CSV table of C-alpha atoms in Angstrom, one decimal:
chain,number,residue,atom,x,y,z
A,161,UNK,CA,35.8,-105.1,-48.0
A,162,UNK,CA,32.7,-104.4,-45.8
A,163,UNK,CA,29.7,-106.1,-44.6
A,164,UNK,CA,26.4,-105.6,-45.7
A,165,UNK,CA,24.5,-102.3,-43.6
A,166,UNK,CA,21.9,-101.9,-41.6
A,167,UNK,CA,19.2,-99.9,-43.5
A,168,UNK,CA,19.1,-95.9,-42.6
A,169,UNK,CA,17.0,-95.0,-40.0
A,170,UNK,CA,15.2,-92.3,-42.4
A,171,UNK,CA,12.0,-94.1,-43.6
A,172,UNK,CA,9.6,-93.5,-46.9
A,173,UNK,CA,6.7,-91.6,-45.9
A,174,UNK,CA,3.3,-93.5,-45.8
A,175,UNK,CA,1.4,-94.8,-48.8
A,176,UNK,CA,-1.1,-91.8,-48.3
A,177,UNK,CA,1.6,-89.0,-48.7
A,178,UNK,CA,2.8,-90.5,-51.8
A,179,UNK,CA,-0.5,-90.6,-53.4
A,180,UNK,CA,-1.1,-86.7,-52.3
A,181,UNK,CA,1.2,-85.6,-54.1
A,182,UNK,CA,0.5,-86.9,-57.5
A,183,UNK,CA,-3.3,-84.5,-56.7
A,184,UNK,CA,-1.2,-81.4,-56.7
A,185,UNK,CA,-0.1,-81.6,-60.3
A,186,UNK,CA,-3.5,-82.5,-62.3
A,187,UNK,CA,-6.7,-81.5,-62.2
A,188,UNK,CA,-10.1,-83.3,-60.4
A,189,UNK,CA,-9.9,-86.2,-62.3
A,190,UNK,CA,-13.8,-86.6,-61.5
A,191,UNK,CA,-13.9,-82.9,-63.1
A,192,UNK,CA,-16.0,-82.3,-60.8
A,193,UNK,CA,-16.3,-78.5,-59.6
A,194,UNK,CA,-14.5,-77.3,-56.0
A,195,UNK,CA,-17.0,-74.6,-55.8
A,196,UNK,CA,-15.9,-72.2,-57.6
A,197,UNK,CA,-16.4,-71.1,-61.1
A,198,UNK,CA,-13.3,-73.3,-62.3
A,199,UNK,CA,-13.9,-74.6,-65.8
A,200,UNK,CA,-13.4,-78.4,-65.7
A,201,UNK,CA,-10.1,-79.4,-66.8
A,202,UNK,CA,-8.7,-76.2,-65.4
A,203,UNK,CA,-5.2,-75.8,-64.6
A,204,UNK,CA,-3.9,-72.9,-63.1
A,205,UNK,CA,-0.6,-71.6,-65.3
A,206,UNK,CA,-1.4,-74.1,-68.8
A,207,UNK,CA,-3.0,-73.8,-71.6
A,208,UNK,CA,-5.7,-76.8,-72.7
A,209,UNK,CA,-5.1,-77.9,-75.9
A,210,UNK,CA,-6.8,-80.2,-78.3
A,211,UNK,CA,-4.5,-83.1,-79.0
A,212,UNK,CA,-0.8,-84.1,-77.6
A,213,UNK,CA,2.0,-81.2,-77.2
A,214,UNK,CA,4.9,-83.2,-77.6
A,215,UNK,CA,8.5,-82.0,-77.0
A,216,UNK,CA,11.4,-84.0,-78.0
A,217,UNK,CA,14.6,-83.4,-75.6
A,218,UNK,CA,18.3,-83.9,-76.4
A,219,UNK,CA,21.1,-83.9,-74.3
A,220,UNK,CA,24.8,-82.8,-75.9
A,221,UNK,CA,27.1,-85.2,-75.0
A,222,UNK,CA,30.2,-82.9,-75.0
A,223,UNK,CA,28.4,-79.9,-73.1
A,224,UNK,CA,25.9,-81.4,-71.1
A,225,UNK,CA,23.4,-79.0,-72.0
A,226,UNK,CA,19.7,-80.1,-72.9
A,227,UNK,CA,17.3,-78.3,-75.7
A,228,UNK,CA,14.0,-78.8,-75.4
A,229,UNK,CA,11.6,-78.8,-78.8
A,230,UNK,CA,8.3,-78.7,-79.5
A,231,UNK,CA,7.3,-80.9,-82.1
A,232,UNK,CA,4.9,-79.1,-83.4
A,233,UNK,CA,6.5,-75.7,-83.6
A,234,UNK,CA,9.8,-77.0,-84.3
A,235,UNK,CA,11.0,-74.1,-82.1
A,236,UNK,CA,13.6,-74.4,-79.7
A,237,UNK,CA,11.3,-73.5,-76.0
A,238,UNK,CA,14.1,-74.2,-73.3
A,239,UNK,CA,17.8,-74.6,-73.1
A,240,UNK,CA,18.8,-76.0,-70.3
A,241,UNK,CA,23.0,-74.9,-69.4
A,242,UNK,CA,25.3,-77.4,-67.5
A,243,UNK,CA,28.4,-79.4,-67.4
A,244,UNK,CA,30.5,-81.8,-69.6
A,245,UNK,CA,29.6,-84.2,-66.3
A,246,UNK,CA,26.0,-83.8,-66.9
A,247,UNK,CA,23.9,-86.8,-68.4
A,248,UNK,CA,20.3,-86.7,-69.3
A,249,UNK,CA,19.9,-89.8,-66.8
A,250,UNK,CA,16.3,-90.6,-67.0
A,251,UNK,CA,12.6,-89.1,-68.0
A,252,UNK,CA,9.5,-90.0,-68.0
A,253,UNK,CA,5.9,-88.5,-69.8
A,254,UNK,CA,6.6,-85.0,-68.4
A,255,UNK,CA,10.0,-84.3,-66.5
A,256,UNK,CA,13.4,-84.8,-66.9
A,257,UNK,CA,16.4,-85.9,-64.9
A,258,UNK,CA,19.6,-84.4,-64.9
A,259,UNK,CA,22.7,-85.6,-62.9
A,260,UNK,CA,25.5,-84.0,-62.8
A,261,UNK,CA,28.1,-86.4,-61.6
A,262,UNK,CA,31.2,-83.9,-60.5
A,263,UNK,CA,28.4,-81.6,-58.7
A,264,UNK,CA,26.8,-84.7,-57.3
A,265,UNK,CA,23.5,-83.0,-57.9
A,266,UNK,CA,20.4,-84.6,-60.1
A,267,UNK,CA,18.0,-81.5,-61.5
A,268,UNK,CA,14.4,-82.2,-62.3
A,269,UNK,CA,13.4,-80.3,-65.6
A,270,UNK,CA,9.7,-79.6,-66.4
A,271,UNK,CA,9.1,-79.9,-70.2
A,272,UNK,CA,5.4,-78.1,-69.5
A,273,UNK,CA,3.8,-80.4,-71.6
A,274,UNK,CA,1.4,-83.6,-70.3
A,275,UNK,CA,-1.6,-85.5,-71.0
A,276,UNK,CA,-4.4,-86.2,-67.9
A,277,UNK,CA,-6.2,-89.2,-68.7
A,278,UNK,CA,-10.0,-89.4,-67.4
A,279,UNK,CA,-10.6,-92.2,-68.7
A,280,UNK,CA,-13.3,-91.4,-71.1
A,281,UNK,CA,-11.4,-88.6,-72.6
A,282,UNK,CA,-8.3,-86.6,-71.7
A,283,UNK,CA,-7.1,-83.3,-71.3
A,284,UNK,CA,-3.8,-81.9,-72.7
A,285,UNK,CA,-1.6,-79.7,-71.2
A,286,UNK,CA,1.0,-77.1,-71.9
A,287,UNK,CA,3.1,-74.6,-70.1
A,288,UNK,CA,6.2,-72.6,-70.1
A,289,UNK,CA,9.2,-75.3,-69.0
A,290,UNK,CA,11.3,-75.0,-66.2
A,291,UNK,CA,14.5,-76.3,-64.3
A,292,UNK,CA,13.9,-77.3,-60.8
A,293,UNK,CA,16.2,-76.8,-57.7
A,294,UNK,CA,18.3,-79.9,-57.8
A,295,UNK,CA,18.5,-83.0,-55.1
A,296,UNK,CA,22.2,-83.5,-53.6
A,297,UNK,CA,24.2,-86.5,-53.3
A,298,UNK,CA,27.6,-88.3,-54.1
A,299,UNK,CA,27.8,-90.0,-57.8
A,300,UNK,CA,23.8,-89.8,-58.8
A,301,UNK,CA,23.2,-92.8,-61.5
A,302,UNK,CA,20.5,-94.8,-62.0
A,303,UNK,CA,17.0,-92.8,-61.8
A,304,UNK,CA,13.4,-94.7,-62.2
A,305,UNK,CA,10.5,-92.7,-62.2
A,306,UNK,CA,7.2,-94.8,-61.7
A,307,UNK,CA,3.6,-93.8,-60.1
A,308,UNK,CA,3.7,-91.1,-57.9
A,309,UNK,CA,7.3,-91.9,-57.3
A,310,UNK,CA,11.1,-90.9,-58.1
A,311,UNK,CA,13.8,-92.9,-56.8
A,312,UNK,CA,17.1,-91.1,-57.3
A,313,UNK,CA,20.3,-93.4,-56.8
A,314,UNK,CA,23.4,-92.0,-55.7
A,315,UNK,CA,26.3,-94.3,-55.6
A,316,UNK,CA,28.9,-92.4,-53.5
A,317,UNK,CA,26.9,-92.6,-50.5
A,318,UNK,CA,25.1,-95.4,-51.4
A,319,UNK,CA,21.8,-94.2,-50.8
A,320,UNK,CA,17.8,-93.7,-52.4
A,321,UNK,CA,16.1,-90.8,-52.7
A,322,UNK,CA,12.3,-90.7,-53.3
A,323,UNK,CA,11.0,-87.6,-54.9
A,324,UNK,CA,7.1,-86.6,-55.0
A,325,UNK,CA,6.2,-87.0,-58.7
A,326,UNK,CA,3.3,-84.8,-58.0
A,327,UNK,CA,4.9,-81.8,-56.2
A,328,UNK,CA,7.1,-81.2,-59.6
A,329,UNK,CA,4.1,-80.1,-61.0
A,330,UNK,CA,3.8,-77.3,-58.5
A,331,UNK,CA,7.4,-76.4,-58.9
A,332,UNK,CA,8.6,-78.3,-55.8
A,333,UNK,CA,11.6,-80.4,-55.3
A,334,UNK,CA,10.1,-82.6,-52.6
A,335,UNK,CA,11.5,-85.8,-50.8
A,336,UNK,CA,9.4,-88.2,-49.1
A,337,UNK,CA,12.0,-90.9,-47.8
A,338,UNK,CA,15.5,-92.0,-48.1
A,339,UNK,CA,16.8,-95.3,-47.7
A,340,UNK,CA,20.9,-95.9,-47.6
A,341,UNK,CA,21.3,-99.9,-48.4
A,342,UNK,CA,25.4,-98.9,-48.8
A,343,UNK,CA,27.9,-97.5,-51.3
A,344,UNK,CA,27.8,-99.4,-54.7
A,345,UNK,CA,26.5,-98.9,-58.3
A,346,UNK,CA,22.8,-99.0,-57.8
A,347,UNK,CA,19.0,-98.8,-58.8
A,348,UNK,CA,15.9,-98.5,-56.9
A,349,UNK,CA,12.5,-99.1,-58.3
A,350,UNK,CA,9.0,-97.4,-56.7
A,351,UNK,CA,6.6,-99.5,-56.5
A,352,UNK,CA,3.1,-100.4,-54.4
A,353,UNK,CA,3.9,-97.9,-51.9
A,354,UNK,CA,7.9,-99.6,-51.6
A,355,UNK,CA,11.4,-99.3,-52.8
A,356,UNK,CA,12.7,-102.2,-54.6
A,357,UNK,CA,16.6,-101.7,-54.5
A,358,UNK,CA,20.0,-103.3,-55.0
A,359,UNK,CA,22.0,-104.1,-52.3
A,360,UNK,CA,25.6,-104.2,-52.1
A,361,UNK,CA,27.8,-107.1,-52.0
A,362,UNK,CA,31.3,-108.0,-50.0
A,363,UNK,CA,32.7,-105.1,-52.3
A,364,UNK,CA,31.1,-101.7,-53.3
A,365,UNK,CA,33.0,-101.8,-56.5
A,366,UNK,CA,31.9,-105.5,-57.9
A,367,UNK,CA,28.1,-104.9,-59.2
A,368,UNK,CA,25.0,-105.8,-56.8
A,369,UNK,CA,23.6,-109.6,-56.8
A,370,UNK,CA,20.8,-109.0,-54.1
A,371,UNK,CA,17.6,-107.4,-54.0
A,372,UNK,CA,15.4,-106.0,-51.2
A,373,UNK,CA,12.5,-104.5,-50.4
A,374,UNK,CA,12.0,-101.0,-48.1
A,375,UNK,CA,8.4,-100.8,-47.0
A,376,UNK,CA,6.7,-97.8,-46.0
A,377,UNK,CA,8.9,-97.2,-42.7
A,378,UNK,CA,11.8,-98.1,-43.6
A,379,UNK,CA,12.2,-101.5,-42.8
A,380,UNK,CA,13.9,-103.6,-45.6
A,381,UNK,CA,13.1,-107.1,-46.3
A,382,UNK,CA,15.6,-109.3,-48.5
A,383,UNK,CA,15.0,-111.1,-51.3
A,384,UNK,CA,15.7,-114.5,-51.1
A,385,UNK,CA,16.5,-115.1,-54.8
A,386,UNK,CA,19.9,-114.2,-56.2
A,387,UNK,CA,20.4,-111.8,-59.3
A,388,UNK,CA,23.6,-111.9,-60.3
A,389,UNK,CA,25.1,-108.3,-61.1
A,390,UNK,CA,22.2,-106.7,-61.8
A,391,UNK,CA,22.2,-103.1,-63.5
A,392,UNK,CA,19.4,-101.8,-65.5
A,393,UNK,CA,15.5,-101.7,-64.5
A,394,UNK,CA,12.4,-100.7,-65.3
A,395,UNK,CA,8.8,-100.8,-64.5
A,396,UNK,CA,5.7,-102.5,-66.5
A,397,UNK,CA,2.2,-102.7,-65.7
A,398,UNK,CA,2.8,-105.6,-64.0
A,399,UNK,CA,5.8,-104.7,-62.1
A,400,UNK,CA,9.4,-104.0,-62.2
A,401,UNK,CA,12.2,-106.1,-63.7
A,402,UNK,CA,15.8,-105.8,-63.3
A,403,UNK,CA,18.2,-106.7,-65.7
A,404,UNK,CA,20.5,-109.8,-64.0
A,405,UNK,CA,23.0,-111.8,-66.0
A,406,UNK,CA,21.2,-114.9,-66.8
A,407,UNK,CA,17.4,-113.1,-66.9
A,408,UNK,CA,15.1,-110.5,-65.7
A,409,UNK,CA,14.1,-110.2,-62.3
A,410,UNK,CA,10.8,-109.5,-61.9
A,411,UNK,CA,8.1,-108.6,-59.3
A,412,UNK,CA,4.6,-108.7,-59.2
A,413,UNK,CA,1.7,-106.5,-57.2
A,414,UNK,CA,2.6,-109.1,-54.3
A,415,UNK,CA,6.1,-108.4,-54.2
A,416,UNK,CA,6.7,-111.7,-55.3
A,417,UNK,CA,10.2,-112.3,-57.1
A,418,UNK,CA,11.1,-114.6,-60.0
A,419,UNK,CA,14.2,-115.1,-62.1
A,420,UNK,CA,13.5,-115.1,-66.0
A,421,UNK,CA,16.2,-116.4,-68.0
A,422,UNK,CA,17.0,-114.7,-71.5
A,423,UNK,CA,15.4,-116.5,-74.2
A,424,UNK,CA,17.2,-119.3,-75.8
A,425,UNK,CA,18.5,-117.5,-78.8
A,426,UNK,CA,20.5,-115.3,-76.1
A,427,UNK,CA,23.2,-118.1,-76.1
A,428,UNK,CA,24.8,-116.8,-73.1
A,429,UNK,CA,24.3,-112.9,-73.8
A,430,UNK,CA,22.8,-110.8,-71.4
A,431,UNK,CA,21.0,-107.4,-71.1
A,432,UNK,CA,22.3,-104.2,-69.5
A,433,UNK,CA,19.6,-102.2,-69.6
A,434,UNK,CA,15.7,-102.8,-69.8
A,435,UNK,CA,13.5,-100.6,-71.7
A,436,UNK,CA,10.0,-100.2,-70.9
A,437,UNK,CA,6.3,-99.8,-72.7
A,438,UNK,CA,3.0,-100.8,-71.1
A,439,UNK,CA,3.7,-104.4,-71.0
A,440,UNK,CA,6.5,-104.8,-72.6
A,441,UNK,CA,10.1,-104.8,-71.7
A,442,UNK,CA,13.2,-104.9,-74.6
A,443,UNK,CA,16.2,-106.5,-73.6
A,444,UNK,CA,19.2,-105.5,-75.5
A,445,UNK,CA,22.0,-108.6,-75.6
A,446,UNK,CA,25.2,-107.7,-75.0
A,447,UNK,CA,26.7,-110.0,-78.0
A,448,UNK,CA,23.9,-109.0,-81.1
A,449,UNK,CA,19.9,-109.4,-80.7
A,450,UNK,CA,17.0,-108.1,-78.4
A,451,UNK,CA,14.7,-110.1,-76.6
A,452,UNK,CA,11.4,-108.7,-76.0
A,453,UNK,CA,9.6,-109.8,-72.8
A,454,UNK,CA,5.7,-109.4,-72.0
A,455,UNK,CA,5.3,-108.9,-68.8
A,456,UNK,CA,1.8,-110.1,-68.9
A,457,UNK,CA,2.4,-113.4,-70.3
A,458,UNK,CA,5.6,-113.9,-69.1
A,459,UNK,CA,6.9,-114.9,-72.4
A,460,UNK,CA,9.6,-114.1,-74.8
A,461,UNK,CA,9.8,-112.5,-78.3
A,462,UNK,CA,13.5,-112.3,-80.4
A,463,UNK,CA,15.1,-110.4,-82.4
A,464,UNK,CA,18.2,-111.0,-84.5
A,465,UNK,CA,20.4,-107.9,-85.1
A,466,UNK,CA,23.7,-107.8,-87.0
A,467,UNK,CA,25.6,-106.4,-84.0
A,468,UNK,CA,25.1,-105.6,-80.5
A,469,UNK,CA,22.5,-103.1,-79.9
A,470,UNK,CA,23.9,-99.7,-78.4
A,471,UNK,CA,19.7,-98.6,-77.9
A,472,UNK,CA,16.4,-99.1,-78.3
A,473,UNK,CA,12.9,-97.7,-77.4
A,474,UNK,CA,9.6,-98.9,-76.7
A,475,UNK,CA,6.5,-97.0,-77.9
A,476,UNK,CA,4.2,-96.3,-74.3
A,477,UNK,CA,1.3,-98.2,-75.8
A,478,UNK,CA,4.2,-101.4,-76.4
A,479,UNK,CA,2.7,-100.4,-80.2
A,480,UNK,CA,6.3,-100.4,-81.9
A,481,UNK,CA,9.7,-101.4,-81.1
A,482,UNK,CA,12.9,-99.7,-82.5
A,483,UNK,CA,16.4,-100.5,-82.2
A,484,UNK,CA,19.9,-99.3,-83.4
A,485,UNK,CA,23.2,-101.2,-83.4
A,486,UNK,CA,26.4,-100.8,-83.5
A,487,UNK,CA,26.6,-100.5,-87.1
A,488,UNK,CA,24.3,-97.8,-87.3
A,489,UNK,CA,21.4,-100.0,-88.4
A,490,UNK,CA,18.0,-99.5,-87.5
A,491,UNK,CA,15.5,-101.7,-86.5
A,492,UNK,CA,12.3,-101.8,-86.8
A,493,UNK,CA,10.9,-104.7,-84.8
A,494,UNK,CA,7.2,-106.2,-84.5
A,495,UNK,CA,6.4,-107.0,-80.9
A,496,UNK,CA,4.6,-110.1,-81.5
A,497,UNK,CA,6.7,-112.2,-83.7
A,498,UNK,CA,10.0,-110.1,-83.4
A,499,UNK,CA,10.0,-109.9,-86.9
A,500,UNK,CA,12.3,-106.8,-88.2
A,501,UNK,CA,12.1,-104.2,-91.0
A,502,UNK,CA,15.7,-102.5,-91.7
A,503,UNK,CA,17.5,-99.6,-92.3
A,504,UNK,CA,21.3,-98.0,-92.7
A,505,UNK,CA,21.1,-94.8,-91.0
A,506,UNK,CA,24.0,-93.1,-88.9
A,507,UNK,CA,27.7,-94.0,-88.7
A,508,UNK,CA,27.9,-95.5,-85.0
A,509,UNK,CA,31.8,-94.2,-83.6
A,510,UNK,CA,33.6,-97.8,-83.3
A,511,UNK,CA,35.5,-96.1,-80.1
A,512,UNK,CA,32.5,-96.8,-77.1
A,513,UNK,CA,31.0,-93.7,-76.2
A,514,UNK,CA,31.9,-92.6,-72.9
A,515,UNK,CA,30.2,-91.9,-70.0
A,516,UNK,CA,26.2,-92.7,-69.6
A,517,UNK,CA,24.4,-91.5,-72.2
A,518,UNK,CA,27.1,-89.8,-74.5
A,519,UNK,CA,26.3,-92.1,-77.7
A,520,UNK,CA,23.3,-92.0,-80.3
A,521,UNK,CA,20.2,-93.0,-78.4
A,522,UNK,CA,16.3,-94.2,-80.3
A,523,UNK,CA,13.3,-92.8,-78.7
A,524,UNK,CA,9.8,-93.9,-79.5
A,525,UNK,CA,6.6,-92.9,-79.6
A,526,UNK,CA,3.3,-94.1,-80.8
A,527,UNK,CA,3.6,-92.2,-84.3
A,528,UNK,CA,7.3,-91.2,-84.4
A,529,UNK,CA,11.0,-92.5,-83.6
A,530,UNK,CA,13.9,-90.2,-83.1
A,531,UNK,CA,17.2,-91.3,-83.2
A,532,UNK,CA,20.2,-88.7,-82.2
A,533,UNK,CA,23.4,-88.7,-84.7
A,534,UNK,CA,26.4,-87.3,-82.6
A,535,UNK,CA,28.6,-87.3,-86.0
A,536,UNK,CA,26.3,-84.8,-87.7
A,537,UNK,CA,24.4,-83.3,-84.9
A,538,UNK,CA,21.1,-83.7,-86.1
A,539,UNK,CA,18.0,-85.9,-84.7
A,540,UNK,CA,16.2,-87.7,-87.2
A,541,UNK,CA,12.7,-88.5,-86.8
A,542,UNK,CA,11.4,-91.6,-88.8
A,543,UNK,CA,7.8,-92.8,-89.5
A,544,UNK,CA,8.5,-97.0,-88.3
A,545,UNK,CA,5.0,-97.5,-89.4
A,546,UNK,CA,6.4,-97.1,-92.9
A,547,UNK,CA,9.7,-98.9,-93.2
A,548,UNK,CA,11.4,-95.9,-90.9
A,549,UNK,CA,10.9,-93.4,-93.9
A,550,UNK,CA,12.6,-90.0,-92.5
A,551,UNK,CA,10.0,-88.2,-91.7
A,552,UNK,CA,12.1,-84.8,-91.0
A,553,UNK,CA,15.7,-84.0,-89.3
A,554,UNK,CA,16.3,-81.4,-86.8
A,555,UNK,CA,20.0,-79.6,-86.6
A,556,UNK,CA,20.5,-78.9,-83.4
A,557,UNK,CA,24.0,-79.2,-83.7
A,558,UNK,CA,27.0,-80.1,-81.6
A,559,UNK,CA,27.0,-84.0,-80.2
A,560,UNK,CA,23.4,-84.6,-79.9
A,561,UNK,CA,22.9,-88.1,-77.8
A,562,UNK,CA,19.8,-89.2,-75.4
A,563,UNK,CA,16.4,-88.3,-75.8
A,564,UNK,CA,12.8,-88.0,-74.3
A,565,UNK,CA,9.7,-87.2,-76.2
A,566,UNK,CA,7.4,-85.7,-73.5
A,567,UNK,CA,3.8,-84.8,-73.9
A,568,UNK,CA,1.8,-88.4,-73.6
């Protein structure tokens, strides 16, 4: 048993630093000319392209290993060695995050493919992908990339490591800040130029119940409402939310904290995990059903699955939602009245898969799902705009298991 500790001395650097970095990895997004000759839209080592260059990634649950595809290719353009310990522990629109839990290491991998929104129009991007030199630290888990920001959680030492979003684009591994709120299975959120992270209890083995916030030096400030064993976050729009037993904590752009309790068709279910669009946030319950939460009305949508729901996705645009339970059913689910269309697809192992992200997994985007089949070894992409018609199935054999489509 310990007491709660003091937070680490090391501080996150200053809001300004963290918005630097994000500069380093896209062009002028005025496209304005730096006196030189450079076309607008130019980035050194890509190639522009005309429309999205998407690259669906899948991790092998057995090897660890990660091959990366491009979508429109079909061709395999990165494989990515490592160990049976090695989860594909989080992503975002362009990199992903390895952690290898034996090594205690989490490796940043560069897919080379990203979109640069100017508002009026975009630019697409694509380049060769690359592994990064890795970030140390004892039992790396949870991982939340948002912003500018990526807070690595490493549950051994109990501490929160914030990564430059920007420099990976340069092909730098750089940390702006630390914070160390104590041993214990935990998740930190970036957000408005803070960390939002767990904190542990009278135990680092029971799961975290309190929240605080790390501002810009440091300095953490509690919060004063409770979340009982939180695990699972993500971030919306509108702000974070952390998945609690009875209901999402969420924050707003004031920092401000409130307890949302599962909708009423939960019936005592709760979510592990929070999946994340644009506004949107799906909760899968532990017992059957999803609830869907927008994080700009504050209101929730549900949906009623045969069984418990072992993942789901949320399109970036909060467009379409897709689930798959434990009897291998797919769901596709209509974000404004929860309303489902539905579909037999993969037999689901009734042994739980073990370890983090070693069984099938559902990613979304706007046009296509995919939906990893460790019992044949092939990813299936479906069209949920028409009643999840397969669309086409890639064999990449072995134990295929999470995804990330990268590109948007």
């Amino acid at each position: 048993m310990k007491n709660l500790p003091t937070p680490a001395a090391a501080s996150i650097v200053a809001a300004a630093a963290l918005l630097v970095g994000c500069q380093n990895a896209s062009p002028p997004t005025d496209g304005s000319d730096t006196g030189s000759a450079t076309p607008h839209g130019y980035v050194e080592g890509a190639e522009e392209a005309s429309e999205p260059q998407l690259r669906l990634s899948v991790s092998d649950s057995e090897s660890g290993a990660v091959r990366i595809l491009d979508l429109l290719s079909e061709e395999t353009v990165l494989e990515v060695p490592a160990s049976a310990n090695t989860s594909l522990a989080g992503a975002d629109d362009r990199y992903l995050y390895l952690a290898d839990q034996e090594a205690g290491t989490v490796t940043p991998v560069d897919t080379g493919v990203w979109t640069v929104d100017h508002g009026d129009h975009k630019h697409y991007y694509r380049a060769e992908p690359t592994a990064l030199d890795a970030v140390t630290g004892a039992d790396p888990a949870h991982i939340v990339s948002a912003g500018t920001g990526v807070a690595l959680f490493f549950d051994g030492e109990g501490r929160a490591k914030l990564l430059d979003r920007g420099g990976l684009g340069d092909g730098k591994t750089e940390q702006l800040g630390t914070i160390r709120p104590g041993p214990h299975h935990g998740v930190a959120v970036p957000f408005e130029d803070h960390l939002i992270s767990t904190v542990p209890g009278e135990s680092s083995e029971d799961l975290p119940s309190s929240l605080a916030v790390y501002d810009e030096k440091g300095a953490a400030s509690p919060v004063d409402e409770d979340c009982a064993e939180i695990h699972g976050a993500g971030v919306t729009r509108e702000g974070p939310a952390f998945a609690c037993a009875e209901g999402l904590m969420t924050f707003d752009e004031e920092l401000s904290a409130e307890l949302v309790p599962y909708p009423d068709e939960a019936d005592g279910s709760r979510a592990w995990s929070v999946e994340v669009g644009r506004d949107l946030a799906a909760a899968p319950l532990d017992d059957h059903g999803i609830g869907l939460f927008d994080a700009k009305s504050g209101g929730w949508t549900y949906a009623d699955t045969g069984a418990e729901v072992v993942a789901a996705s949320v399109a970036g645009d909060d467009s379409a939602v897709v689930a798959l339970d434990a009897d291998g059913t797919a769901y596709s689910i209509d974000p404004e009245s929860g309303e489902a269309e539905k579909k037999n697809l993969i037999d689901v192992p009734n042994a739980p898969a073990e370890g983090h992200g070693a069984g099938p997994d559902v990613v979304v985007d706007r046009e296509r799902t995919y939906v990893s089949d460790p019992s044949s070894g092939a990813v299936l992409e479906l069209d949920q705009a028409d009643g999840l018609r397969e669309a086409r199935s890639f064999d990449v054999g072995g134990t295929p298991a999470a995804l990330a489509v990268t590109g948007r």
